[in-house]
Structure formats: structure tokens, C-alpha cells
Amino acid sequence: MALRRLVLAGGLAAALAAALAGTAVGAASAVPLPPLPLLSPPDSLTVTVTGSGNPDAEGSWKLTCDDPPQGDHPAAARACERLEGFARAGENPFAPVPADALCAQVHGGPVTAQVTGVWQGRRIDARFSRANGCEIDRWENVEPLLPSVRG
């Protein structure tokens, strides 16, 4: 029985090695492997905030979530940690509020933000505002990627 497990494990290792080398071992093993995280480029975003009335919260910043985080984002390490948390949970923090969402009619001010770039291998072009309760929650959910502008 131990020899059979060894042979099966050896066959699996050979199939995996062949797949990694880009060759097929029979039709059943010609399944593409997912990209390796080590070979994927780091997340790279540009965050632009306007209309907050607070000079510390206004501006445009670059953020690259590498080791260590890079760019001129004022909270780069914490922003990258937050984004990594979304990735681990399988959540998309850049998804818009659903059109049929029931949102509290509160206004969080005229501040807006745009986030562009690449996150988890996907192109991002997301706009944020504080126009109602749903948008305020969405903004606060991605802090510190976006600055705290509670007033």
C-alpha cells in the first residue's frame, strides 16, 4: 500500500512539474494553473480627493502595495493592509453601490474621490462620494485608502 501511495504521489508530482514547465501530460492535466502571487505585479493605485475643504485630505497620491509599500500616499502601509484584507475576504471594495440599494438621505459633504490603477490584477476606475448613507459607508469602508473627512 505504501508503494502505491508513493507511485501515485510521484505521478502527481510529475504532472505538476510538467504543467509548470508548460507541457501537457495527457489531456486531463492540460489545465491552466492560476497565476503565482509571487510573479504578479504589485497593486498600484492613484487616489485623487477633491472638495473636502481640508488641505490635509485633498490631493492626488500614488500607492504601490509592495514589500514595503511605496508611493506618496500618507497612510501607505495601513491602506495596503486594508486592501489585503479585502483580497483575503474575496471582497471588492471598488464595487459601486447597487442601483436598487435603499440609502439614508444624509449628505456627507461635497467631497469626491477617484481611485484608478490595478488591484488584484484588475483595472480599477472607481468614484467615491458622500452623497448619501450608502456612499458614506462605502467611503468609510475603504479608509485609510481614502482619508477620513468626517466633519
Short mmCIF file of C-alpha atoms in Angstrom, two decimals:
data_model
loop_
_atom_site.label_atom_id
_atom_site.label_comp_id
_atom_site.label_asym_id
_atom_site.label_seq_id
_atom_site.Cartn_x
_atom_site.Cartn_y
_atom_site.Cartn_z
CA MET A 1 0.00 0.00 0.00
CA ALA A 2 2.84 2.40 0.83
CA LEU A 3 4.42 1.75 -2.57
CA ARG A 4 1.14 2.56 -4.33
CA ARG A 5 0.88 5.91 -2.48
CA LEU A 6 4.47 6.66 -3.47
CA VAL A 7 3.76 5.86 -7.12
CA LEU A 8 0.59 8.00 -7.09
CA ALA A 9 2.39 10.86 -5.36
CA GLY A 10 5.26 10.55 -7.83
CA GLY A 11 2.80 10.66 -10.75
CA LEU A 12 1.12 13.74 -9.30
CA ALA A 13 4.47 15.44 -8.81
CA ALA A 14 5.44 14.65 -12.41
CA ALA A 15 2.13 16.02 -13.72
CA LEU A 16 2.54 19.19 -11.65
CA ALA A 17 6.12 19.64 -12.82
CA ALA A 18 5.05 19.17 -16.44
CA ALA A 19 2.21 21.68 -16.05
CA LEU A 20 4.58 24.21 -14.53
CA ALA A 21 7.00 23.65 -17.39
CA GLY A 22 4.21 24.35 -19.86
CA THR A 23 3.89 20.83 -21.25
CA ALA A 24 0.88 18.56 -21.04
CA VAL A 25 0.90 15.08 -19.54
CA GLY A 26 -2.21 13.64 -21.21
CA ALA A 27 -5.37 15.59 -21.94
CA ALA A 28 -6.60 15.58 -18.34
CA SER A 29 -3.63 17.52 -16.98
CA ALA A 30 -3.68 20.30 -19.57
CA VAL A 31 -5.49 22.57 -17.11
CA PRO A 32 -4.03 26.08 -16.78
CA LEU A 33 -2.71 26.93 -13.36
CA PRO A 34 -3.68 30.19 -11.66
CA PRO A 35 -1.04 32.93 -11.69
CA LEU A 36 1.52 32.69 -8.94
CA PRO A 37 1.21 35.58 -6.47
CA LEU A 38 4.98 35.97 -6.38
CA LEU A 39 5.05 36.66 -10.12
CA SER A 40 2.08 39.04 -10.17
CA PRO A 41 2.90 42.75 -10.23
CA PRO A 42 2.06 44.61 -7.02
CA ASP A 43 -1.18 46.55 -6.70
CA SER A 44 -0.65 50.09 -7.96
CA LEU A 45 -3.28 52.80 -7.46
CA THR A 46 -3.70 56.55 -7.79
CA VAL A 47 -6.08 58.18 -5.31
CA THR A 48 -7.40 61.69 -6.01
CA VAL A 49 -9.57 63.54 -3.48
CA THR A 50 -11.27 66.91 -4.09
CA GLY A 51 -13.89 69.11 -2.40
CA SER A 52 -13.20 68.18 1.22
CA GLY A 53 -12.30 71.68 2.38
CA ASN A 54 -9.40 70.18 4.33
CA PRO A 55 -5.95 70.69 2.75
CA ASP A 56 -4.63 67.57 4.53
CA ALA A 57 -7.31 65.40 2.91
CA GLU A 58 -7.06 66.92 -0.60
CA GLY A 59 -4.70 65.87 -3.32
CA SER A 60 -3.55 63.05 -5.50
CA TRP A 61 -1.38 60.22 -4.19
CA LYS A 62 0.29 57.16 -5.64
CA LEU A 63 0.21 53.86 -3.78
CA THR A 64 2.03 50.65 -4.63
CA CYS A 65 1.35 47.73 -2.31
CA ASP A 66 4.70 46.00 -2.41
CA ASP A 67 7.05 45.00 0.38
CA PRO A 68 7.42 47.65 1.71
CA PRO A 69 4.51 49.80 0.46
CA GLN A 70 5.66 52.58 -1.84
CA GLY A 71 4.40 55.90 -3.11
CA ASP A 72 3.43 59.20 -1.55
CA HIS A 73 0.10 58.09 -0.06
CA PRO A 74 0.01 59.49 3.51
CA ALA A 75 -1.09 56.15 5.04
CA ALA A 76 0.52 53.71 2.60
CA ALA A 77 1.14 50.79 4.96
CA ARG A 78 -2.32 50.92 6.55
CA ALA A 79 -4.02 51.37 3.15
CA CYS A 80 -2.21 48.32 1.75
CA GLU A 81 -3.14 46.28 4.84
CA ARG A 82 -6.79 47.26 4.36
CA LEU A 83 -6.72 46.31 0.67
CA GLU A 84 -5.06 42.98 1.50
CA GLY A 85 -7.88 42.30 3.95
CA PHE A 86 -10.44 42.82 1.18
CA ALA A 87 -8.47 40.46 -1.09
CA ARG A 88 -8.29 37.73 1.58
CA ALA A 89 -12.04 38.04 2.18
CA GLY A 90 -12.81 37.95 -1.55
CA GLU A 91 -14.48 41.37 -1.36
CA ASN A 92 -14.32 44.13 -3.98
CA PRO A 93 -14.06 47.49 -2.19
CA PHE A 94 -14.35 49.31 -5.52
CA ALA A 95 -17.77 47.95 -6.49
CA PRO A 96 -20.38 50.70 -6.76
CA VAL A 97 -23.41 50.89 -4.51
CA PRO A 98 -26.14 48.78 -6.16
CA ALA A 99 -28.68 50.89 -8.07
CA ASP A 100 -31.57 49.38 -6.08
CA ALA A 101 -29.99 49.97 -2.64
CA LEU A 102 -32.11 51.82 -0.08
CA CYS A 103 -29.85 54.54 1.29
CA ALA A 104 -30.35 57.01 4.13
CA GLN A 105 -30.82 60.51 2.76
CA VAL A 106 -27.94 62.12 4.64
CA HIS A 107 -25.31 64.22 2.95
CA GLY A 108 -21.69 63.82 3.96
CA GLY A 109 -20.44 66.87 2.07
CA PRO A 110 -19.22 67.63 -1.44
CA VAL A 111 -16.00 65.62 -1.22
CA THR A 112 -15.32 63.15 -4.03
CA ALA A 113 -12.55 60.69 -4.74
CA GLN A 114 -11.39 58.72 -7.74
CA VAL A 115 -9.25 55.60 -7.50
CA THR A 116 -7.57 54.32 -10.66
CA GLY A 117 -4.93 51.69 -11.35
CA VAL A 118 -4.61 47.94 -10.87
CA TRP A 119 -5.79 45.95 -7.85
CA GLN A 120 -5.62 42.15 -7.70
CA GLY A 121 -4.80 42.10 -11.41
CA ARG A 122 -7.94 44.06 -12.37
CA ARG A 123 -8.12 47.56 -13.80
CA ILE A 124 -9.80 49.92 -11.35
CA ASP A 125 -11.59 53.19 -12.09
CA ALA A 126 -13.84 53.82 -9.10
CA ARG A 127 -15.52 57.01 -7.96
CA PHE A 128 -16.49 57.68 -4.36
CA SER A 129 -18.67 60.39 -2.81
CA ARG A 130 -20.51 61.05 0.41
CA ALA A 131 -23.85 61.86 -1.27
CA ASN A 132 -25.98 59.52 0.88
CA GLY A 133 -25.72 56.94 3.66
CA CYS A 134 -24.66 54.13 1.33
CA GLU A 135 -21.91 56.21 -0.28
CA ILE A 136 -20.71 57.40 3.14
CA ASP A 137 -20.50 53.76 4.32
CA ARG A 138 -18.65 52.81 1.13
CA TRP A 139 -16.13 55.65 1.66
CA GLU A 140 -15.55 54.81 5.32
CA ASN A 141 -15.18 51.11 4.48
CA VAL A 142 -12.03 51.79 2.42
CA GLU A 143 -10.39 54.16 4.91
CA PRO A 144 -7.40 54.64 5.16
CA LEU A 145 -7.12 54.27 1.38
CA LEU A 146 -9.40 57.33 1.31
CA PRO A 147 -8.84 59.95 4.01
CA SER A 148 -11.18 60.41 6.95
CA VAL A 149 -13.26 63.50 6.15
CA ARG A 150 -15.85 63.34 8.92
CA GLY A 151 -16.74 66.81 9.83
#
